[in-house]
mmCIF file of C-alpha atoms in Angstrom:
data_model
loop_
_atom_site.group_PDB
_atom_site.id
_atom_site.type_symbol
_atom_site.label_atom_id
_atom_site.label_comp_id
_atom_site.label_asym_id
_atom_site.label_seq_id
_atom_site.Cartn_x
_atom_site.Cartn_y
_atom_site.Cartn_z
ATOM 1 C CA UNK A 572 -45.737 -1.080 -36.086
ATOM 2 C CA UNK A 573 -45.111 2.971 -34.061
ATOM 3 C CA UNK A 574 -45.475 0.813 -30.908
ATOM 4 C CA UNK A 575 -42.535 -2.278 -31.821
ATOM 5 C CA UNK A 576 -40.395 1.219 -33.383
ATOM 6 C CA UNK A 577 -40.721 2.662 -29.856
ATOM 7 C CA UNK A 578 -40.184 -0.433 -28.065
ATOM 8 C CA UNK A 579 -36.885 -1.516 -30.139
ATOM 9 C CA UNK A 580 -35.761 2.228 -29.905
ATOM 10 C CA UNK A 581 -36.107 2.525 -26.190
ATOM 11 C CA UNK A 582 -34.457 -1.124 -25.225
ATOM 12 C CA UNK A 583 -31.336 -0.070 -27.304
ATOM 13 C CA UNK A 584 -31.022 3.201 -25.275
ATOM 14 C CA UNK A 585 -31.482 1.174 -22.311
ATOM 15 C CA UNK A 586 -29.016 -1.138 -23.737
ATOM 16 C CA UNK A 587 -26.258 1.216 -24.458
ATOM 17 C CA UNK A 588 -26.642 3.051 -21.314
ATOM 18 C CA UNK A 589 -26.104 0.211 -19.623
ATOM 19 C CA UNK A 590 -23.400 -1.144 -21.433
ATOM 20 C CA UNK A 591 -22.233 2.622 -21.304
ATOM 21 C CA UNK A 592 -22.029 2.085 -17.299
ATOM 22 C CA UNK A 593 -20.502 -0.856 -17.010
ATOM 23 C CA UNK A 594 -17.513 -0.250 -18.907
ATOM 24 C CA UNK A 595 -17.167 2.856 -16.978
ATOM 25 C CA UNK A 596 -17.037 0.718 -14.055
ATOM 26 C CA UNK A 597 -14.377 -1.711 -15.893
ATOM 27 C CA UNK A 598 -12.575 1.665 -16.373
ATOM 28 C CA UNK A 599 -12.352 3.066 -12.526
ATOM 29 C CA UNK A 600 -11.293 -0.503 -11.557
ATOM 30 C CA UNK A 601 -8.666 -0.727 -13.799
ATOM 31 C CA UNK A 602 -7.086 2.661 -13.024
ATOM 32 C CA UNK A 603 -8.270 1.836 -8.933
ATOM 33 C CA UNK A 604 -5.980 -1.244 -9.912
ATOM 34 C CA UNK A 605 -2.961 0.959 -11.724
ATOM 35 C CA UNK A 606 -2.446 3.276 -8.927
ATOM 36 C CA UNK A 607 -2.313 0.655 -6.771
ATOM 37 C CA UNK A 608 0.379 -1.006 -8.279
ATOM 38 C CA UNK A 609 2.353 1.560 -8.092
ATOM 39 C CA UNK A 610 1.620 1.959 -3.908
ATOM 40 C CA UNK A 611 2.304 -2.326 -3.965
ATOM 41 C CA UNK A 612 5.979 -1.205 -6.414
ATOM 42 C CA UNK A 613 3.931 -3.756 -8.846
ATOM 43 C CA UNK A 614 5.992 -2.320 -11.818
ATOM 44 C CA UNK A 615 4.662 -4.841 -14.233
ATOM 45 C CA UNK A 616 1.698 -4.461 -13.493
ATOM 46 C CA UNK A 617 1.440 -0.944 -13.279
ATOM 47 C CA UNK A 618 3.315 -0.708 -17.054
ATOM 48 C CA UNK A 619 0.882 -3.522 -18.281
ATOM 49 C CA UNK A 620 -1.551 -1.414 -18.347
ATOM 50 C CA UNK A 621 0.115 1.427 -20.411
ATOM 51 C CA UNK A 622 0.085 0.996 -24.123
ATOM 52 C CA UNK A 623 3.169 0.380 -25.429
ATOM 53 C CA UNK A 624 2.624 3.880 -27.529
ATOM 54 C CA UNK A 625 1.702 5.452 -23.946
ATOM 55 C CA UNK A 626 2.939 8.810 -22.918
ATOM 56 C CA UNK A 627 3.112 9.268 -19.294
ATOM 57 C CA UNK A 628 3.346 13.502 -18.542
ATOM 58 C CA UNK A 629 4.535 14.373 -15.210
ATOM 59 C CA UNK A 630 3.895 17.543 -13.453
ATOM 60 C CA UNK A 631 7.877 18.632 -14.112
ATOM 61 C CA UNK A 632 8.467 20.436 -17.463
ATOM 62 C CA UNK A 633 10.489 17.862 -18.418
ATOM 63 C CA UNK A 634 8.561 14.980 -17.702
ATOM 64 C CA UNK A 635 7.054 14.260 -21.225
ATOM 65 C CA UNK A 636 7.655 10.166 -21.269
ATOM 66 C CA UNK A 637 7.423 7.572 -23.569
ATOM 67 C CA UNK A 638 6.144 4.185 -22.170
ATOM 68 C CA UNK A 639 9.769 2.426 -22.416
ATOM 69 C CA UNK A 640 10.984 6.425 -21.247
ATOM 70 C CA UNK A 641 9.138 6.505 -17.887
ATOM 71 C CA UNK A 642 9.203 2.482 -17.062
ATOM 72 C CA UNK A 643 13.360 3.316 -17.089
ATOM 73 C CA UNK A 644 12.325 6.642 -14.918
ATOM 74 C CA UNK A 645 10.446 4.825 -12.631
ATOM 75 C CA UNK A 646 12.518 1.481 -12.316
ATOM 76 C CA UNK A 647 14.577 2.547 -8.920
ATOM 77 C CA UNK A 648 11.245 3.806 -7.523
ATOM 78 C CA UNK A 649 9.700 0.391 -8.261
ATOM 79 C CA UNK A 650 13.137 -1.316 -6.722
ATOM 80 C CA UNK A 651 12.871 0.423 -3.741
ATOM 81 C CA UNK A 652 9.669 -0.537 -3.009
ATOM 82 C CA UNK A 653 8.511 3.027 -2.731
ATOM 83 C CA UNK A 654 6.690 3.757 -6.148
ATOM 84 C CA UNK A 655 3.988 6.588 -5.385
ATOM 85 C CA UNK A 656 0.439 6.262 -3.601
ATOM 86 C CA UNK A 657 -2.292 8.194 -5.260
ATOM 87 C CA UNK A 658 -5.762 7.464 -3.982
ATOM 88 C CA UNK A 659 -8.630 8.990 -6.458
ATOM 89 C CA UNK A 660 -10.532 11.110 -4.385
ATOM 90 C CA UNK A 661 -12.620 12.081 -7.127
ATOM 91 C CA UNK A 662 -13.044 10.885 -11.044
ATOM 92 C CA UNK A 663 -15.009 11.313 -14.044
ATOM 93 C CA UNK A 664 -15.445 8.701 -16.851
ATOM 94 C CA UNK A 665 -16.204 9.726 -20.191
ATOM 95 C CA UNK A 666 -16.640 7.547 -23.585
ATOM 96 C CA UNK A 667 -17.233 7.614 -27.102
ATOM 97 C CA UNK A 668 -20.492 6.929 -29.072
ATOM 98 C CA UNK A 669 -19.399 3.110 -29.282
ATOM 99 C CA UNK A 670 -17.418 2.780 -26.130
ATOM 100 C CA UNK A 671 -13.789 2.285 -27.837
ATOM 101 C CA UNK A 672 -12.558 5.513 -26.293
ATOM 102 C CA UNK A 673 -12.292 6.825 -23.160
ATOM 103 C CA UNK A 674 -11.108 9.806 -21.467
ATOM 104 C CA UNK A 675 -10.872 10.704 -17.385
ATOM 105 C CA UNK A 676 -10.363 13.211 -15.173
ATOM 106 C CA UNK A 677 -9.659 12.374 -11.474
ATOM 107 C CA UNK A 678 -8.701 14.185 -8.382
ATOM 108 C CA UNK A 679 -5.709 12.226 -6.583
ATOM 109 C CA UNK A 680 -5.279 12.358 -2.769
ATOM 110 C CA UNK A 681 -1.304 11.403 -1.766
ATOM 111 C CA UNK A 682 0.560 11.876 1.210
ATOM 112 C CA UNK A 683 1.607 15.182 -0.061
ATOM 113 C CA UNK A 684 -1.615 16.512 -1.129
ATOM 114 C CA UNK A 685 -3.741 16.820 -3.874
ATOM 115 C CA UNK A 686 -3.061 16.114 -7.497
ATOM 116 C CA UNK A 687 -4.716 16.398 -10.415
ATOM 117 C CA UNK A 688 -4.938 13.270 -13.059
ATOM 118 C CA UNK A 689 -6.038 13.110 -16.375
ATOM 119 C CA UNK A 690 -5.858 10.566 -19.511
ATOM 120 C CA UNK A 691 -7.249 8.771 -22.472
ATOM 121 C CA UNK A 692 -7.753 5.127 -22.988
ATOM 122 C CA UNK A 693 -8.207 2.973 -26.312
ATOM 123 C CA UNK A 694 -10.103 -0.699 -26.025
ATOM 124 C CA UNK A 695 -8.127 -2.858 -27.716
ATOM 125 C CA UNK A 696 -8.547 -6.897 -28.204
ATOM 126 C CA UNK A 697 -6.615 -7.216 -24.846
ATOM 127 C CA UNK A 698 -8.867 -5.077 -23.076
ATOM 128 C CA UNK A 699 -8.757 -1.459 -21.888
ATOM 129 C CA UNK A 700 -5.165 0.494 -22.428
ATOM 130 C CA UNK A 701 -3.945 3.977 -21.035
ATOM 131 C CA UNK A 702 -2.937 5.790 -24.232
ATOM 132 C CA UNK A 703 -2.192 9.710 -22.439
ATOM 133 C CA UNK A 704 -1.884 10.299 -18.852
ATOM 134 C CA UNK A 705 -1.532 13.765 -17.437
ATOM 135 C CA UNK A 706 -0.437 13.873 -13.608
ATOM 136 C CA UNK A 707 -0.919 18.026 -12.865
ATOM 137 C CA UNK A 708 -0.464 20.185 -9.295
ATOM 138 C CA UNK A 709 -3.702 21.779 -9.263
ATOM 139 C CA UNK A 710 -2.732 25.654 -7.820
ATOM 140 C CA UNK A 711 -5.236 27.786 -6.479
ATOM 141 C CA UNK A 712 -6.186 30.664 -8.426
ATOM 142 C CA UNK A 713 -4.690 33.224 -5.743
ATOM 143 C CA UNK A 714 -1.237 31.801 -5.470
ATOM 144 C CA UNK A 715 -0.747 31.289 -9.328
ATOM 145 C CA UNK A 716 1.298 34.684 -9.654
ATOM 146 C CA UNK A 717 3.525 33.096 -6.659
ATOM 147 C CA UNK A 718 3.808 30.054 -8.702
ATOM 148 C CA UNK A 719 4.606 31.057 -11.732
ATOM 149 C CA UNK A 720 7.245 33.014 -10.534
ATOM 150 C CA UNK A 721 9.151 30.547 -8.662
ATOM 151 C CA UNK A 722 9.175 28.814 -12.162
ATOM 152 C CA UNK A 723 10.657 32.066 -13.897
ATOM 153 C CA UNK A 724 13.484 31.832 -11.090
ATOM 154 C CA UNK A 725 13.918 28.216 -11.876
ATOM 155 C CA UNK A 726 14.353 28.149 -15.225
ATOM 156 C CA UNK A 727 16.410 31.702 -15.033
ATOM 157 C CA UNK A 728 18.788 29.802 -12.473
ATOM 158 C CA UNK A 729 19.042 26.806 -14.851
ATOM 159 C CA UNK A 730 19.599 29.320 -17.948
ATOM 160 C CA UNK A 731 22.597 31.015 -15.762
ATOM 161 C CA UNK A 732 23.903 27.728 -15.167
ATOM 162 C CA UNK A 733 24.202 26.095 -18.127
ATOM 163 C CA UNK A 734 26.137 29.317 -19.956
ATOM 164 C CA UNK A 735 28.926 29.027 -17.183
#
């Protein structure tokens, strides 16, 4: 009876671990897929995937979106034809005990440089949905001081100008 225990027991870890890795492998697809709409301007696409409670964060301030917010953000991008290109460099896949939650962080190669990109995904009956996505301009530790203060001036110059 130990020996069928210890059999049963070690199939279902197999089993989940397993299952475990192939949905993270349905995961980096999908967001392999969603930054490459957005290099293709595949706008509906790209916003399929969001879920229609989203929120996109950009690495502005302001950029704190809404799904319907950023898709009306993004739209001229999209009709231009020139969206953004991110290629992930780097990314980690992480999910719950029963593999309804997700969360990611990945390291984004563009034309510009490196970003940073991190989010949180629900599985819902139609499959995999981005819930949170945080785009972020990783700065290195010794030109953070230099950083933050051309923020400071930014936002001083913006205080200055809107009391005029």
């Amino acid at each position: 009876m130990k020996t069928k225990i210890l059999i049963f027991s070690l199939l279902s870890i197999v089993s989940f671990t397993i299952s475990a890795q192939n949905e993270k492998d349905i995961i980096d697809d999908l967001l392999n897929k969603w930054h490459q709409a957005a290099a293709n301007a595949d706008q509906q696409s790209y916003f399929d995937f969001i879920a229609d409670d989203g929120i996109y964060i950009g690495t502005d301030a302001t950029e704190n979106w809404t799904k319907d917010e950023f898709f009306e953000w993004s739209k001229s991008y999209f009709e231009n034809g020139k969206a953004w290109s991110f290629f992930a460099k780097e990314r980690n896949i992480y999910l719950s005990d029963k593999n309804t939650i997700a969360w990611f962080d990945e390291q984004l190669e563009y034309p510009g440089g490196i970003l940073r990109g991190s989010g949180v995904l629900a599985k819902e009956k139609s499959g995999w949905n981005l819930k949170h996505y945080v785009l972020s301009l990783p700065v290195p530790n010794e030109k953070f001081k230099e950083v933050i203060k051309v923020i400071k001036e930014e936002k001083d110059q913006d205080t200055e100008e809107s009391l005029e």
